[in-house]
């Protein structure tokens, strides 16, 4: 009898042959602007810690104090039983800082894009998206009920062409682009 999951190993082998198999890079120590990787100190250009805040002494102290007071986590997702007073305090301070009626803190940019994009468009709307937008934007667009169109990366002329071609067919149009494209560093 053949292995019913043998196709998985075949797929993995094919990915390795093509140089497409992903190996996780294990970092040693703190993750700041520079990190230790494979015994070498290297500049970190692919993290979410652009400002090095995760090693800032005041933030570390605040995190330690919060762990002492609240524990190491909320114990549940926010929609069930995980919203803590800390969430509300942070959201209130952010709302005051931004001079808006309210804010909602989500755990990642990916979650924000997946949650927000489908809420601001509906049937009869169109989303026009840059060809090289982040995967989280693409997934958020796919989750929406809106029609979709893509324009060539950072090409305002192509965006204008798509707008002229499609504008009259839809109630509202949402144009979505990254600010800084994470895969190549281009700025919109």
Short mmCIF file of N, CA and C in Angstrom, two decimals:
data_model
loop_
_atom_site.label_atom_id
_atom_site.label_comp_id
_atom_site.label_asym_id
_atom_site.label_seq_id
_atom_site.Cartn_x
_atom_site.Cartn_y
_atom_site.Cartn_z
N UNK A 1 0.85 -1.18 0.00
CA UNK A 1 0.00 0.00 0.00
C UNK A 1 0.89 1.24 0.00
N UNK A 2 0.57 2.18 -0.86
CA UNK A 2 1.38 3.39 -0.93
C UNK A 2 1.04 4.34 0.21
N UNK A 3 1.96 5.22 0.48
CA UNK A 3 1.80 6.21 1.55
C UNK A 3 0.79 7.27 1.09
N UNK A 4 -0.36 7.40 1.76
CA UNK A 4 -1.37 8.37 1.32
C UNK A 4 -0.90 9.82 1.45
N UNK A 5 0.12 10.06 2.25
CA UNK A 5 0.63 11.42 2.41
C UNK A 5 1.97 11.61 1.72
N UNK A 6 2.36 10.64 0.91
CA UNK A 6 3.64 10.71 0.21
C UNK A 6 3.76 11.92 -0.70
N UNK A 7 2.64 12.40 -1.22
CA UNK A 7 2.66 13.56 -2.10
C UNK A 7 3.24 14.78 -1.39
N UNK A 8 3.08 14.84 -0.07
CA UNK A 8 3.61 15.98 0.68
C UNK A 8 5.14 16.01 0.58
N UNK A 9 5.77 14.86 0.81
CA UNK A 9 7.23 14.79 0.70
C UNK A 9 7.69 15.11 -0.72
N UNK A 10 6.93 14.65 -1.72
CA UNK A 10 7.28 14.95 -3.11
C UNK A 10 7.22 16.46 -3.36
N UNK A 11 6.17 17.10 -2.84
CA UNK A 11 6.04 18.55 -3.00
C UNK A 11 7.18 19.28 -2.30
N UNK A 12 7.51 18.85 -1.08
CA UNK A 12 8.61 19.47 -0.35
C UNK A 12 9.93 19.30 -1.09
N UNK A 13 10.17 18.12 -1.62
CA UNK A 13 11.40 17.88 -2.40
C UNK A 13 11.45 18.78 -3.63
N UNK A 14 10.31 18.95 -4.29
CA UNK A 14 10.26 19.82 -5.48
C UNK A 14 10.56 21.27 -5.10
N UNK A 15 10.01 21.73 -3.98
CA UNK A 15 10.30 23.09 -3.52
C UNK A 15 11.78 23.26 -3.23
N UNK A 16 12.38 22.27 -2.59
CA UNK A 16 13.81 22.34 -2.28
C UNK A 16 14.64 22.40 -3.56
N UNK A 17 14.29 21.59 -4.55
CA UNK A 17 15.02 21.58 -5.82
C UNK A 17 14.95 22.93 -6.52
N UNK A 18 13.82 23.61 -6.40
CA UNK A 18 13.63 24.91 -7.05
C UNK A 18 14.18 26.06 -6.21
N UNK A 19 14.68 25.75 -5.03
CA UNK A 19 15.18 26.80 -4.14
C UNK A 19 14.06 27.60 -3.50
N UNK A 20 12.86 27.03 -3.42
CA UNK A 20 11.70 27.73 -2.88
C UNK A 20 11.29 27.25 -1.49
N UNK A 21 12.01 26.28 -0.97
CA UNK A 21 11.70 25.76 0.36
C UNK A 21 12.12 26.79 1.40
N UNK A 22 11.24 27.08 2.31
CA UNK A 22 11.52 28.13 3.30
C UNK A 22 12.08 27.52 4.58
N UNK A 23 13.27 27.98 4.93
CA UNK A 23 13.88 27.61 6.20
C UNK A 23 13.74 28.79 7.16
N UNK A 24 13.33 28.52 8.37
CA UNK A 24 13.23 29.59 9.35
C UNK A 24 14.61 29.99 9.82
N UNK A 25 14.83 31.28 9.94
CA UNK A 25 16.10 31.80 10.42
C UNK A 25 15.98 32.01 11.93
N UNK A 26 16.81 31.34 12.67
CA UNK A 26 16.75 31.41 14.13
C UNK A 26 17.73 32.47 14.61
N UNK A 27 17.21 33.46 15.31
CA UNK A 27 18.03 34.54 15.84
C UNK A 27 18.35 34.26 17.30
N UNK A 28 19.55 34.66 17.71
CA UNK A 28 19.95 34.49 19.10
C UNK A 28 19.93 35.84 19.80
N UNK A 29 19.39 35.87 21.02
CA UNK A 29 19.42 37.10 21.82
C UNK A 29 18.32 38.08 21.46
N UNK A 30 18.54 39.32 21.88
CA UNK A 30 17.57 40.39 21.65
C UNK A 30 17.40 40.68 20.17
N UNK A 31 16.21 41.16 19.83
CA UNK A 31 15.96 41.56 18.45
C UNK A 31 15.84 43.07 18.39
N UNK A 32 16.94 43.71 18.11
CA UNK A 32 16.97 45.15 17.91
C UNK A 32 17.27 45.45 16.46
N UNK A 33 17.90 46.61 16.21
CA UNK A 33 18.28 46.96 14.85
C UNK A 33 19.32 45.98 14.31
N UNK A 34 20.17 45.49 15.20
CA UNK A 34 21.13 44.45 14.84
C UNK A 34 20.78 43.20 15.61
N UNK A 35 20.97 42.04 14.98
CA UNK A 35 20.66 40.76 15.63
C UNK A 35 21.81 39.79 15.41
N UNK A 36 21.84 38.77 16.24
CA UNK A 36 22.81 37.70 16.06
C UNK A 36 22.15 36.57 15.28
N UNK A 37 22.73 36.27 14.12
CA UNK A 37 22.21 35.20 13.27
C UNK A 37 23.38 34.34 12.81
N UNK A 38 23.28 33.08 13.06
CA UNK A 38 24.29 32.12 12.62
C UNK A 38 25.68 32.53 13.10
N UNK A 39 25.74 33.05 14.35
CA UNK A 39 27.01 33.44 14.94
C UNK A 39 27.56 34.77 14.48
N UNK A 40 26.79 35.51 13.68
CA UNK A 40 27.24 36.80 13.17
C UNK A 40 26.27 37.90 13.57
N UNK A 41 26.79 39.11 13.79
CA UNK A 41 25.94 40.27 14.04
C UNK A 41 25.55 40.85 12.69
N UNK A 42 24.24 40.93 12.43
CA UNK A 42 23.75 41.43 11.14
C UNK A 42 22.69 42.51 11.37
N UNK A 43 22.52 43.37 10.38
CA UNK A 43 21.51 44.41 10.42
C UNK A 43 20.15 43.79 10.11
N UNK A 44 19.16 44.02 10.95
CA UNK A 44 17.82 43.45 10.79
C UNK A 44 16.96 44.42 9.98
N UNK A 45 16.60 44.02 8.77
CA UNK A 45 15.77 44.87 7.91
C UNK A 45 14.41 44.25 7.61
N UNK A 46 14.04 43.19 8.30
CA UNK A 46 12.79 42.52 7.95
C UNK A 46 11.89 42.27 9.15
N UNK A 47 12.03 43.05 10.19
CA UNK A 47 11.19 42.83 11.37
C UNK A 47 10.09 43.89 11.45
N UNK A 48 9.26 43.78 12.45
CA UNK A 48 8.26 44.81 12.75
C UNK A 48 8.76 45.74 13.84
N UNK A 49 10.02 45.63 14.20
CA UNK A 49 10.60 46.42 15.28
C UNK A 49 11.49 47.52 14.69
N UNK A 50 10.93 48.29 13.75
CA UNK A 50 11.70 49.28 13.02
C UNK A 50 12.40 50.29 13.93
N UNK A 51 11.75 50.67 15.00
CA UNK A 51 12.30 51.69 15.88
C UNK A 51 13.07 51.12 17.06
N UNK A 52 13.18 49.82 17.13
CA UNK A 52 13.89 49.20 18.25
C UNK A 52 13.17 49.35 19.58
N UNK A 53 11.86 49.54 19.53
CA UNK A 53 11.11 49.78 20.76
C UNK A 53 11.06 48.57 21.68
N UNK A 54 11.18 47.38 21.14
CA UNK A 54 11.06 46.21 22.02
C UNK A 54 12.24 46.07 22.98
N UNK A 55 13.28 46.85 22.80
CA UNK A 55 14.40 46.82 23.74
C UNK A 55 14.54 48.14 24.51
N UNK A 56 13.59 49.06 24.34
CA UNK A 56 13.65 50.34 25.04
C UNK A 56 13.43 50.12 26.53
N UNK A 57 14.29 50.67 27.39
CA UNK A 57 14.19 50.41 28.84
C UNK A 57 12.84 50.76 29.45
N UNK A 58 12.22 51.88 29.05
CA UNK A 58 10.91 52.26 29.63
C UNK A 58 9.83 51.27 29.25
N UNK A 59 9.86 50.80 28.00
CA UNK A 59 8.86 49.83 27.57
C UNK A 59 9.07 48.48 28.25
N UNK A 60 10.32 48.09 28.40
CA UNK A 60 10.60 46.84 29.11
C UNK A 60 10.06 46.90 30.54
N UNK A 61 10.31 48.01 31.21
CA UNK A 61 9.85 48.18 32.59
C UNK A 61 8.33 48.13 32.64
N UNK A 62 7.67 48.82 31.72
CA UNK A 62 6.20 48.82 31.68
C UNK A 62 5.67 47.41 31.43
N UNK A 63 6.33 46.66 30.57
CA UNK A 63 5.90 45.29 30.29
C UNK A 63 6.06 44.40 31.52
N UNK A 64 7.17 44.54 32.20
CA UNK A 64 7.40 43.75 33.42
C UNK A 64 6.36 44.09 34.47
N UNK A 65 6.09 45.39 34.65
CA UNK A 65 5.07 45.81 35.62
C UNK A 65 3.69 45.25 35.25
N UNK A 66 3.36 45.28 33.95
CA UNK A 66 2.06 44.77 33.51
C UNK A 66 1.96 43.27 33.73
N UNK A 67 3.04 42.55 33.48
CA UNK A 67 3.03 41.10 33.72
C UNK A 67 2.82 40.81 35.20
N UNK A 68 3.48 41.58 36.05
CA UNK A 68 3.32 41.38 37.49
C UNK A 68 1.87 41.62 37.92
N UNK A 69 1.23 42.62 37.31
CA UNK A 69 -0.13 42.99 37.71
C UNK A 69 -1.20 42.14 37.04
N UNK A 70 -1.02 41.85 35.72
CA UNK A 70 -2.09 41.22 34.94
C UNK A 70 -1.79 39.79 34.49
N UNK A 71 -0.55 39.36 34.61
CA UNK A 71 -0.18 38.05 34.09
C UNK A 71 0.43 38.17 32.71
N UNK A 72 0.74 37.02 32.11
CA UNK A 72 1.48 37.01 30.85
C UNK A 72 0.60 37.08 29.60
N UNK A 73 -0.68 37.24 29.74
CA UNK A 73 -1.55 37.34 28.58
C UNK A 73 -2.99 37.46 29.00
N UNK A 74 -3.84 37.74 28.05
CA UNK A 74 -5.25 37.95 28.36
C UNK A 74 -6.00 36.64 28.59
N UNK A 75 -5.50 35.55 28.08
CA UNK A 75 -6.15 34.26 28.28
C UNK A 75 -7.21 33.93 27.25
N UNK A 76 -7.57 34.88 26.41
CA UNK A 76 -8.58 34.63 25.37
C UNK A 76 -8.49 35.74 24.33
N UNK A 77 -9.10 35.51 23.18
CA UNK A 77 -9.18 36.57 22.18
C UNK A 77 -10.13 37.65 22.69
N UNK A 78 -9.97 38.85 22.18
CA UNK A 78 -10.74 39.98 22.70
C UNK A 78 -12.24 39.81 22.53
N UNK A 79 -12.68 39.17 21.46
CA UNK A 79 -14.11 39.05 21.22
C UNK A 79 -14.81 38.08 22.14
N UNK A 80 -14.05 37.26 22.86
CA UNK A 80 -14.68 36.31 23.78
C UNK A 80 -14.55 36.81 25.21
N UNK A 81 -13.36 36.76 25.77
CA UNK A 81 -13.17 37.20 27.15
C UNK A 81 -11.79 37.79 27.37
N UNK A 82 -11.16 38.29 26.30
CA UNK A 82 -9.79 38.74 26.41
C UNK A 82 -9.58 40.23 26.44
N UNK A 83 -10.64 41.03 26.37
CA UNK A 83 -10.45 42.47 26.44
C UNK A 83 -10.22 42.87 27.89
N UNK A 84 -9.07 43.48 28.11
CA UNK A 84 -8.67 43.86 29.46
C UNK A 84 -8.75 45.38 29.61
N UNK A 85 -8.70 45.84 30.84
CA UNK A 85 -8.71 47.28 31.08
C UNK A 85 -7.52 47.95 30.38
N UNK A 86 -6.42 47.24 30.23
CA UNK A 86 -5.26 47.79 29.51
C UNK A 86 -5.61 48.12 28.07
N UNK A 87 -6.39 47.27 27.42
CA UNK A 87 -6.82 47.55 26.05
C UNK A 87 -7.63 48.84 26.00
N UNK A 88 -8.59 48.96 26.90
CA UNK A 88 -9.44 50.15 26.91
C UNK A 88 -8.64 51.41 27.21
N UNK A 89 -7.71 51.32 28.14
CA UNK A 89 -6.87 52.49 28.47
C UNK A 89 -6.05 52.91 27.26
N UNK A 90 -5.43 51.95 26.58
CA UNK A 90 -4.62 52.27 25.40
C UNK A 90 -5.49 52.87 24.30
N UNK A 91 -6.64 52.27 24.04
CA UNK A 91 -7.52 52.78 22.99
C UNK A 91 -8.00 54.19 23.30
N UNK A 92 -8.30 54.48 24.56
CA UNK A 92 -8.73 55.82 24.95
C UNK A 92 -7.60 56.83 24.74
N UNK A 93 -6.39 56.46 25.16
CA UNK A 93 -5.25 57.37 24.99
C UNK A 93 -4.96 57.61 23.51
N UNK A 94 -5.06 56.58 22.69
CA UNK A 94 -4.85 56.74 21.25
C UNK A 94 -5.92 57.63 20.63
N UNK A 95 -7.17 57.46 21.06
CA UNK A 95 -8.26 58.30 20.55
C UNK A 95 -8.02 59.77 20.91
N UNK A 96 -7.61 60.01 22.14
CA UNK A 96 -7.32 61.39 22.55
C UNK A 96 -6.15 61.96 21.75
N UNK A 97 -5.12 61.17 21.57
CA UNK A 97 -3.94 61.60 20.82
C UNK A 97 -4.31 61.94 19.37
N UNK A 98 -5.18 61.13 18.76
CA UNK A 98 -5.57 61.33 17.37
C UNK A 98 -6.79 62.25 17.21
N UNK A 99 -7.36 62.70 18.35
CA UNK A 99 -8.55 63.56 18.33
C UNK A 99 -9.71 62.92 17.57
N UNK A 100 -9.97 61.66 17.89
CA UNK A 100 -11.08 60.93 17.28
C UNK A 100 -11.96 60.34 18.38
N UNK A 101 -13.16 59.93 18.01
CA UNK A 101 -14.11 59.41 18.98
C UNK A 101 -13.74 58.07 19.58
N UNK A 102 -12.97 57.28 18.87
CA UNK A 102 -12.59 55.97 19.40
C UNK A 102 -11.55 55.31 18.52
N UNK A 103 -10.90 54.32 19.07
CA UNK A 103 -9.92 53.53 18.33
C UNK A 103 -10.11 52.06 18.68
N UNK A 104 -9.53 51.21 17.89
CA UNK A 104 -9.54 49.78 18.16
C UNK A 104 -8.14 49.25 17.91
N UNK A 105 -7.54 48.66 18.93
CA UNK A 105 -6.20 48.09 18.81
C UNK A 105 -6.34 46.62 18.41
N UNK A 106 -5.63 46.26 17.35
CA UNK A 106 -5.61 44.87 16.89
C UNK A 106 -4.19 44.34 17.05
N UNK A 107 -4.04 43.02 17.04
CA UNK A 107 -2.75 42.43 17.37
C UNK A 107 -1.71 42.52 16.26
N UNK A 108 -2.11 42.83 15.04
CA UNK A 108 -1.13 42.93 13.95
C UNK A 108 -1.71 43.74 12.80
N UNK A 109 -0.82 44.21 11.94
CA UNK A 109 -1.26 44.87 10.72
C UNK A 109 -2.04 43.93 9.83
N UNK A 110 -1.64 42.66 9.81
CA UNK A 110 -2.34 41.65 9.02
C UNK A 110 -3.80 41.56 9.48
N UNK A 111 -3.99 41.47 10.79
CA UNK A 111 -5.35 41.40 11.34
C UNK A 111 -6.14 42.66 11.02
N UNK A 112 -5.48 43.80 11.11
CA UNK A 112 -6.16 45.07 10.81
C UNK A 112 -6.65 45.09 9.36
N UNK A 113 -5.80 44.72 8.43
CA UNK A 113 -6.20 44.72 7.02
C UNK A 113 -7.30 43.70 6.74
N UNK A 114 -7.20 42.53 7.36
CA UNK A 114 -8.22 41.50 7.17
C UNK A 114 -9.57 41.93 7.76
N UNK A 115 -9.53 42.70 8.83
CA UNK A 115 -10.75 43.10 9.50
C UNK A 115 -11.37 44.38 8.97
N UNK A 116 -10.54 45.34 8.60
CA UNK A 116 -11.05 46.66 8.22
C UNK A 116 -11.48 46.73 6.75
N UNK A 117 -10.66 46.23 5.86
CA UNK A 117 -10.97 46.38 4.42
C UNK A 117 -12.36 45.85 4.07
N UNK A 118 -12.75 44.64 4.51
CA UNK A 118 -14.09 44.17 4.16
C UNK A 118 -15.22 45.01 4.76
N UNK A 119 -14.92 45.79 5.79
CA UNK A 119 -15.96 46.58 6.45
C UNK A 119 -16.23 47.92 5.77
N UNK A 120 -15.28 48.41 4.98
CA UNK A 120 -15.46 49.74 4.39
C UNK A 120 -15.95 49.69 2.94
N UNK A 121 -16.12 48.49 2.40
CA UNK A 121 -16.66 48.33 1.05
C UNK A 121 -17.74 47.25 1.07
N UNK A 122 -18.54 47.21 0.00
CA UNK A 122 -19.63 46.24 -0.06
C UNK A 122 -19.91 45.91 -1.53
N UNK A 123 -20.98 45.13 -1.75
CA UNK A 123 -21.43 44.88 -3.12
C UNK A 123 -21.63 46.22 -3.81
N UNK A 124 -21.28 46.30 -5.06
CA UNK A 124 -21.45 47.53 -5.81
C UNK A 124 -20.26 48.47 -5.71
N UNK A 125 -19.27 48.13 -4.89
CA UNK A 125 -18.06 48.93 -4.75
C UNK A 125 -16.92 48.25 -5.49
N UNK A 126 -15.86 49.01 -5.71
CA UNK A 126 -14.67 48.51 -6.38
C UNK A 126 -13.44 48.85 -5.55
N UNK A 127 -12.55 47.88 -5.40
CA UNK A 127 -11.25 48.13 -4.79
C UNK A 127 -10.21 48.05 -5.90
N UNK A 128 -9.40 49.10 -6.00
CA UNK A 128 -8.28 49.10 -6.94
C UNK A 128 -7.01 49.01 -6.11
N UNK A 129 -6.23 47.98 -6.36
CA UNK A 129 -5.10 47.63 -5.50
C UNK A 129 -3.79 47.61 -6.28
N UNK A 130 -2.73 48.13 -5.67
CA UNK A 130 -1.40 48.06 -6.28
C UNK A 130 -0.99 46.61 -6.46
N UNK A 131 -0.36 46.31 -7.55
CA UNK A 131 0.05 44.95 -7.90
C UNK A 131 0.94 44.30 -6.85
N UNK A 132 1.74 45.08 -6.12
CA UNK A 132 2.67 44.52 -5.16
C UNK A 132 2.27 44.79 -3.71
N UNK A 133 0.99 45.02 -3.47
CA UNK A 133 0.55 45.22 -2.09
C UNK A 133 0.88 44.01 -1.23
N UNK A 134 1.00 44.27 0.07
CA UNK A 134 1.31 43.21 1.04
C UNK A 134 0.21 42.15 1.03
N UNK A 135 0.58 40.93 1.36
CA UNK A 135 -0.36 39.81 1.38
C UNK A 135 -1.57 40.09 2.27
N UNK A 136 -1.39 40.83 3.35
CA UNK A 136 -2.51 41.13 4.24
C UNK A 136 -3.54 42.02 3.56
N UNK A 137 -3.08 42.94 2.73
CA UNK A 137 -4.00 43.79 1.97
C UNK A 137 -4.74 42.94 0.94
N UNK A 138 -4.00 42.11 0.24
CA UNK A 138 -4.61 41.24 -0.78
C UNK A 138 -5.67 40.34 -0.14
N UNK A 139 -5.35 39.76 1.01
CA UNK A 139 -6.33 38.90 1.69
C UNK A 139 -7.54 39.69 2.17
N UNK A 140 -7.32 40.90 2.68
CA UNK A 140 -8.44 41.75 3.09
C UNK A 140 -9.34 42.09 1.92
N UNK A 141 -8.74 42.38 0.78
CA UNK A 141 -9.51 42.67 -0.44
C UNK A 141 -10.32 41.44 -0.85
N UNK A 142 -9.69 40.28 -0.81
CA UNK A 142 -10.38 39.04 -1.20
C UNK A 142 -11.56 38.73 -0.28
N UNK A 143 -11.44 39.07 0.99
CA UNK A 143 -12.53 38.81 1.94
C UNK A 143 -13.72 39.75 1.75
N UNK A 144 -13.50 40.86 1.07
CA UNK A 144 -14.58 41.83 0.90
C UNK A 144 -15.57 41.36 -0.17
N UNK A 145 -16.72 42.02 -0.20
CA UNK A 145 -17.73 41.73 -1.22
C UNK A 145 -17.54 42.61 -2.46
N UNK A 146 -16.54 43.48 -2.44
CA UNK A 146 -16.33 44.41 -3.54
C UNK A 146 -15.69 43.73 -4.75
N UNK A 147 -15.92 44.33 -5.90
CA UNK A 147 -15.20 43.90 -7.10
C UNK A 147 -13.75 44.36 -6.95
N UNK A 148 -12.85 43.74 -7.72
CA UNK A 148 -11.43 44.04 -7.57
C UNK A 148 -10.79 44.34 -8.92
N UNK A 149 -9.83 45.25 -8.87
CA UNK A 149 -8.99 45.53 -10.03
C UNK A 149 -7.58 45.82 -9.51
N UNK A 150 -6.60 45.53 -10.32
CA UNK A 150 -5.20 45.72 -9.93
C UNK A 150 -4.54 46.64 -10.94
N UNK A 151 -3.70 47.55 -10.45
CA UNK A 151 -2.93 48.40 -11.36
C UNK A 151 -1.44 48.09 -11.20
N UNK A 152 -0.67 48.37 -12.23
CA UNK A 152 0.77 48.10 -12.23
C UNK A 152 1.43 48.84 -11.07
N UNK A 153 2.41 48.21 -10.48
CA UNK A 153 3.08 48.72 -9.28
C UNK A 153 3.54 50.17 -9.42
N UNK A 154 3.03 50.99 -8.52
CA UNK A 154 3.40 52.41 -8.41
C UNK A 154 3.24 53.18 -9.72
N UNK A 155 2.35 52.73 -10.56
CA UNK A 155 2.15 53.34 -11.88
C UNK A 155 0.87 54.17 -11.86
N UNK A 156 1.03 55.47 -11.64
CA UNK A 156 -0.13 56.36 -11.55
C UNK A 156 -0.90 56.40 -12.86
N UNK A 157 -0.20 56.30 -13.98
CA UNK A 157 -0.88 56.30 -15.28
C UNK A 157 -1.77 55.08 -15.43
N UNK A 158 -1.28 53.92 -14.98
CA UNK A 158 -2.10 52.72 -15.06
C UNK A 158 -3.28 52.80 -14.09
N UNK A 159 -3.05 53.37 -12.92
CA UNK A 159 -4.15 53.59 -11.98
C UNK A 159 -5.22 54.48 -12.61
N UNK A 160 -4.79 55.54 -13.26
CA UNK A 160 -5.73 56.44 -13.93
C UNK A 160 -6.50 55.70 -15.03
N UNK A 161 -5.83 54.85 -15.77
CA UNK A 161 -6.48 54.06 -16.82
C UNK A 161 -7.57 53.17 -16.22
N UNK A 162 -7.24 52.48 -15.12
CA UNK A 162 -8.22 51.60 -14.47
C UNK A 162 -9.39 52.43 -13.96
N UNK A 163 -9.12 53.57 -13.36
CA UNK A 163 -10.20 54.43 -12.87
C UNK A 163 -11.13 54.86 -14.00
N UNK A 164 -10.57 55.31 -15.11
CA UNK A 164 -11.39 55.75 -16.25
C UNK A 164 -12.22 54.60 -16.80
N UNK A 165 -11.62 53.42 -16.84
CA UNK A 165 -12.28 52.24 -17.39
C UNK A 165 -13.41 51.74 -16.50
N UNK A 166 -13.26 51.87 -15.19
CA UNK A 166 -14.18 51.21 -14.25
C UNK A 166 -15.10 52.16 -13.47
N UNK A 167 -14.74 53.42 -13.34
CA UNK A 167 -15.41 54.32 -12.39
C UNK A 167 -16.92 54.36 -12.53
N UNK A 168 -17.42 54.40 -13.73
CA UNK A 168 -18.87 54.56 -13.92
C UNK A 168 -19.66 53.30 -13.56
N UNK A 169 -18.98 52.18 -13.37
CA UNK A 169 -19.66 50.92 -13.11
C UNK A 169 -19.92 50.65 -11.63
N UNK A 170 -19.35 51.48 -10.75
CA UNK A 170 -19.41 51.18 -9.32
C UNK A 170 -19.88 52.37 -8.51
N UNK A 171 -20.49 52.06 -7.37
CA UNK A 171 -21.01 53.08 -6.46
C UNK A 171 -19.87 53.86 -5.81
N UNK A 172 -18.92 53.13 -5.22
CA UNK A 172 -17.76 53.74 -4.57
C UNK A 172 -16.50 53.00 -5.00
N UNK A 173 -15.38 53.72 -4.95
CA UNK A 173 -14.10 53.11 -5.30
C UNK A 173 -13.12 53.36 -4.15
N UNK A 174 -12.45 52.29 -3.74
CA UNK A 174 -11.40 52.38 -2.73
C UNK A 174 -10.08 52.02 -3.40
N UNK A 175 -9.13 52.95 -3.37
CA UNK A 175 -7.80 52.69 -3.90
C UNK A 175 -6.91 52.33 -2.71
N UNK A 176 -6.24 51.18 -2.80
CA UNK A 176 -5.40 50.71 -1.69
C UNK A 176 -3.97 50.53 -2.17
N UNK A 177 -3.04 51.12 -1.41
CA UNK A 177 -1.63 50.93 -1.68
C UNK A 177 -0.87 50.86 -0.37
N UNK A 178 0.20 50.11 -0.37
CA UNK A 178 1.12 50.16 0.77
C UNK A 178 1.75 51.54 0.81
N UNK A 179 2.21 51.96 1.98
CA UNK A 179 2.99 53.19 2.09
C UNK A 179 4.43 52.91 1.72
N UNK A 180 4.98 51.88 2.35
CA UNK A 180 6.30 51.36 2.02
C UNK A 180 6.10 49.88 1.70
N UNK A 181 6.50 49.48 0.53
CA UNK A 181 6.29 48.10 0.09
C UNK A 181 7.32 47.20 0.76
N UNK A 182 6.82 46.26 1.55
CA UNK A 182 7.68 45.49 2.44
C UNK A 182 8.64 44.55 1.73
N UNK A 183 8.34 44.14 0.54
CA UNK A 183 9.21 43.17 -0.13
C UNK A 183 10.40 43.82 -0.83
N UNK A 184 10.26 45.08 -1.23
CA UNK A 184 11.39 45.71 -1.93
C UNK A 184 11.73 47.11 -1.44
N UNK A 185 10.96 47.63 -0.50
CA UNK A 185 11.28 48.93 0.09
C UNK A 185 10.81 50.13 -0.71
N UNK A 186 10.13 49.91 -1.84
CA UNK A 186 9.60 51.04 -2.60
C UNK A 186 8.66 51.86 -1.74
N UNK A 187 8.64 53.16 -1.99
CA UNK A 187 7.72 54.06 -1.29
C UNK A 187 6.65 54.49 -2.27
N UNK A 188 5.39 54.40 -1.84
CA UNK A 188 4.26 54.72 -2.72
C UNK A 188 4.28 56.18 -3.10
#
